[in-house]
mmCIF file of C-alpha atoms and ligand atoms in Angstrom:
data_model
loop_
_atom_site.group_PDB
_atom_site.id
_atom_site.type_symbol
_atom_site.label_atom_id
_atom_site.label_comp_id
_atom_site.label_asym_id
_atom_site.label_seq_id
_atom_site.Cartn_x
_atom_site.Cartn_y
_atom_site.Cartn_z
ATOM 1 C CA MET H 430 13.672 18.868 29.755
ATOM 2 C CA LYS H 431 15.465 20.128 26.647
ATOM 3 C CA LEU H 432 14.327 21.720 23.431
ATOM 4 C CA ILE H 433 16.353 20.266 20.588
ATOM 5 C CA VAL H 434 16.403 22.295 17.388
ATOM 6 C CA ALA H 435 18.033 20.767 14.333
ATOM 7 C CA ILE H 436 18.670 22.427 10.987
ATOM 8 C CA PHE H 437 19.587 20.095 8.145
ATOM 9 C CA GLN H 438 19.155 19.262 4.458
ATOM 10 C CA PRO H 439 15.516 18.812 3.385
ATOM 11 C CA HIS H 440 16.230 15.575 1.505
ATOM 12 C CA GLN H 441 17.436 13.985 4.760
ATOM 13 C CA LEU H 442 14.060 14.548 6.439
ATOM 14 C CA PRO H 443 12.643 11.047 5.761
ATOM 15 C CA ALA H 444 15.786 9.450 7.240
ATOM 16 C CA VAL H 445 15.713 11.728 10.295
ATOM 17 C CA LYS H 446 12.024 11.007 10.824
ATOM 18 C CA GLN H 447 12.628 7.252 10.697
ATOM 19 C CA ALA H 448 15.619 7.498 13.039
ATOM 20 C CA LEU H 449 13.530 9.449 15.562
ATOM 21 C CA TYR H 450 10.731 6.867 15.322
ATOM 22 C CA ASP H 451 13.322 4.120 15.894
ATOM 23 C CA ALA H 452 14.354 5.983 19.080
ATOM 24 C CA GLN H 453 10.669 6.105 20.138
ATOM 25 C CA ILE H 454 10.478 9.856 19.630
ATOM 26 C CA TYR H 455 7.201 10.637 17.929
ATOM 27 C CA LYS H 456 6.564 14.273 18.784
ATOM 28 C CA PHE H 457 8.282 16.924 16.716
ATOM 29 C CA THR H 458 7.610 19.964 14.571
ATOM 30 C CA VAL H 459 9.150 20.613 11.170
ATOM 31 C CA THR H 460 9.244 23.904 9.296
ATOM 32 C CA ASN H 461 10.858 25.014 6.084
ATOM 33 C CA ALA H 462 13.778 27.338 6.672
ATOM 34 C CA LEU H 463 16.384 29.279 4.743
ATOM 35 C CA GLY H 464 19.892 29.172 6.071
ATOM 36 C CA THR H 465 23.441 30.228 5.485
ATOM 37 C CA SER H 466 26.763 29.162 6.962
ATOM 38 C CA LEU H 467 30.364 30.054 6.186
ATOM 39 C CA LYS H 468 30.229 28.227 2.872
ATOM 40 C CA PRO H 469 29.434 30.689 0.061
ATOM 41 C CA GLY H 470 26.212 29.991 -1.811
ATOM 42 C CA TYR H 471 26.176 28.857 -5.410
ATOM 43 C CA GLU H 472 25.195 31.069 -8.371
ATOM 44 C CA GLU H 473 21.935 30.869 -10.277
ATOM 45 C CA THR H 474 21.091 32.692 -13.473
ATOM 46 C CA PHE H 475 17.708 34.440 -13.523
ATOM 47 C CA ARG H 476 16.735 36.307 -16.716
ATOM 48 C CA GLY H 477 20.347 36.355 -17.847
ATOM 49 C CA VAL H 478 21.693 37.825 -14.627
ATOM 50 C CA LYS H 479 23.799 35.804 -12.217
ATOM 51 C CA HIS H 480 22.738 35.926 -8.592
ATOM 52 C CA GLU H 481 24.612 34.438 -5.710
ATOM 53 C CA VAL H 482 22.236 32.232 -3.772
ATOM 54 C CA SER H 483 23.383 32.800 -0.223
ATOM 55 C CA LEU H 484 20.310 31.422 1.552
ATOM 56 C CA LEU H 485 19.772 27.735 0.928
ATOM 57 C CA LYS H 486 16.739 25.587 1.693
ATOM 58 C CA ARG H 487 16.944 23.764 4.995
ATOM 59 C CA VAL H 488 14.455 22.200 7.347
ATOM 60 C CA ARG H 489 14.178 23.087 11.003
ATOM 61 C CA LEU H 490 13.052 20.282 13.287
ATOM 62 C CA GLU H 491 12.138 20.906 16.911
ATOM 63 C CA THR H 492 11.549 18.277 19.522
ATOM 64 C CA ALA H 493 11.012 18.833 23.238
ATOM 65 C CA VAL H 494 12.141 15.828 25.251
ATOM 66 C CA SER H 495 12.654 14.703 28.816
ATOM 67 C CA GLN H 496 16.196 13.977 30.012
ATOM 68 C CA PRO H 497 16.407 10.258 29.081
ATOM 69 C CA TYR H 498 15.572 11.093 25.474
ATOM 70 C CA VAL H 499 18.092 13.908 24.970
ATOM 71 C CA GLU H 500 21.048 11.823 23.795
ATOM 72 C CA PRO H 501 18.888 9.350 21.806
ATOM 73 C CA ALA H 502 17.289 12.294 19.983
ATOM 74 C CA ILE H 503 20.663 13.840 19.160
ATOM 75 C CA GLU H 504 22.038 10.498 17.965
ATOM 76 C CA ALA H 505 18.950 9.855 15.830
ATOM 77 C CA ILE H 506 19.166 13.251 14.150
ATOM 78 C CA ILE H 507 22.841 12.734 13.402
ATOM 79 C CA ARG H 508 22.161 9.239 12.053
ATOM 80 C CA GLY H 509 19.461 10.552 9.741
ATOM 81 C CA ALA H 510 21.040 13.802 8.606
ATOM 82 C CA ARG H 511 24.739 13.023 8.255
ATOM 83 C CA THR H 512 26.158 12.578 4.763
ATOM 84 C CA ASN H 513 29.693 13.658 5.753
ATOM 85 C CA GLU H 514 29.419 16.689 3.478
ATOM 86 C CA GLN H 515 29.725 20.335 4.443
ATOM 87 C CA GLY H 516 26.298 21.784 5.104
ATOM 88 C CA ASP H 517 24.918 18.648 6.791
ATOM 89 C CA GLY H 518 23.480 20.934 9.448
ATOM 90 C CA LYS H 519 23.576 21.615 13.125
ATOM 91 C CA ILE H 520 21.831 20.729 16.364
ATOM 92 C CA PHE H 521 21.132 23.224 19.131
ATOM 93 C CA VAL H 522 20.120 22.024 22.602
ATOM 94 C CA MET H 523 18.354 24.405 24.970
ATOM 95 C CA ASP H 524 17.119 24.096 28.526
ATOM 96 C CA LEU H 525 13.334 23.909 28.606
ATOM 97 C CA PRO H 526 11.902 25.036 31.947
ATOM 98 C CA GLU H 527 8.265 24.236 31.239
ATOM 99 C CA CYS H 528 5.864 22.396 28.953
ATOM 100 C CA ILE H 529 2.073 22.510 29.254
ATOM 101 C CA ARG H 530 -0.446 20.240 27.551
ATOM 102 C CA ILE H 531 -3.251 22.596 26.597
ATOM 103 C CA ARG H 532 -5.990 19.937 26.704
ATOM 104 C CA THR H 533 -5.371 18.871 30.304
ATOM 105 C CA GLY H 534 -3.232 21.576 31.862
ATOM 106 C CA GLU H 535 -0.632 18.949 32.794
ATOM 107 C CA ARG H 536 2.869 20.336 33.145
ATOM 108 C CA GLY H 537 6.488 19.279 32.843
ATOM 109 C CA THR H 538 7.484 15.730 31.961
ATOM 110 C CA ARG H 539 3.859 14.562 32.414
ATOM 111 C CA ALA H 540 2.879 16.818 29.546
ATOM 112 C CA ILE H 541 5.842 16.355 27.277
HETATM 113 N N1 ATP E 1127 25.767 29.192 14.358
HETATM 114 C C1 ATP E 1127 24.626 29.041 13.696
HETATM 115 N N2 ATP E 1127 23.541 29.759 14.053
HETATM 116 C C2 ATP E 1127 22.367 29.593 13.399
HETATM 117 N N3 ATP E 1127 22.181 28.756 12.372
HETATM 118 C C3 ATP E 1127 23.246 28.017 11.986
HETATM 119 C C4 ATP E 1127 24.516 28.120 12.615
HETATM 120 N N4 ATP E 1127 25.372 27.256 12.018
HETATM 121 C C5 ATP E 1127 24.657 26.655 11.063
HETATM 122 N N5 ATP E 1127 23.394 27.110 11.035
HETATM 123 C C6 ATP E 1127 22.311 26.692 10.146
HETATM 124 O O1 ATP E 1127 22.580 25.374 9.737
HETATM 125 C C7 ATP E 1127 22.695 25.300 8.334
HETATM 126 C C8 ATP E 1127 23.736 24.292 7.978
HETATM 127 O O2 ATP E 1127 24.945 24.659 8.606
HETATM 128 P P1 ATP E 1127 26.264 23.908 8.214
HETATM 129 O O3 ATP E 1127 26.048 22.457 8.335
HETATM 130 O O4 ATP E 1127 26.744 24.416 6.883
HETATM 131 O O5 ATP E 1127 27.222 24.410 9.389
HETATM 132 P P2 ATP E 1127 28.788 24.580 9.344
HETATM 133 O O6 ATP E 1127 29.190 25.062 10.682
HETATM 134 O O7 ATP E 1127 29.172 25.426 8.152
HETATM 135 O O8 ATP E 1127 29.296 23.092 9.174
HETATM 136 P P3 ATP E 1127 29.958 22.402 7.870
HETATM 137 O O9 ATP E 1127 31.427 22.726 7.948
HETATM 138 O O10 ATP E 1127 29.684 20.941 8.035
HETATM 139 O O11 ATP E 1127 29.300 22.982 6.657
HETATM 140 C C9 ATP E 1127 23.010 26.712 7.904
HETATM 141 O O12 ATP E 1127 22.573 26.924 6.583
HETATM 142 C C10 ATP E 1127 22.215 27.521 8.890
HETATM 143 O O13 ATP E 1127 20.844 27.543 8.498
HETATM 144 MG MG1 MG E 1128 28.714 24.988 6.228
#
């Protein structure tokens, strides 16, 4: 099992969601996030004073999947989130040793 964490542009969320559904991946969690990468942020003027905005709005999507769904999930996220611009986002893939369904106590791929 892997935990896939993707950080990408909020306006790509509907496309990512649809791409995951198309790959038969229906279980994921989305949170609002603030992020920065090497690209400097843009400037915004607030009460006449310029501020560099170095943390930009992103979404963070997490999906825990069994092995056969790892590559389909990655491909779906790329399909939904890619615009070929800098700042399109990033995908992190982590080993996931355990998953437990609270309602039943089932574990591992049975629970995922
Ligand atoms: N190494 C990292 N660790 C944690 N978060 C990251 C990392 N790289 C990117 N992110 C997150 O992903 C967001 C988007 O990253 P971004 O797509 O700009 O990455 P990049 O490596 O600069 O690629 P690009 O050249 O396409 O811009 C960042 O704002 C940040 O929230
Ligand atoms: Mg960048």
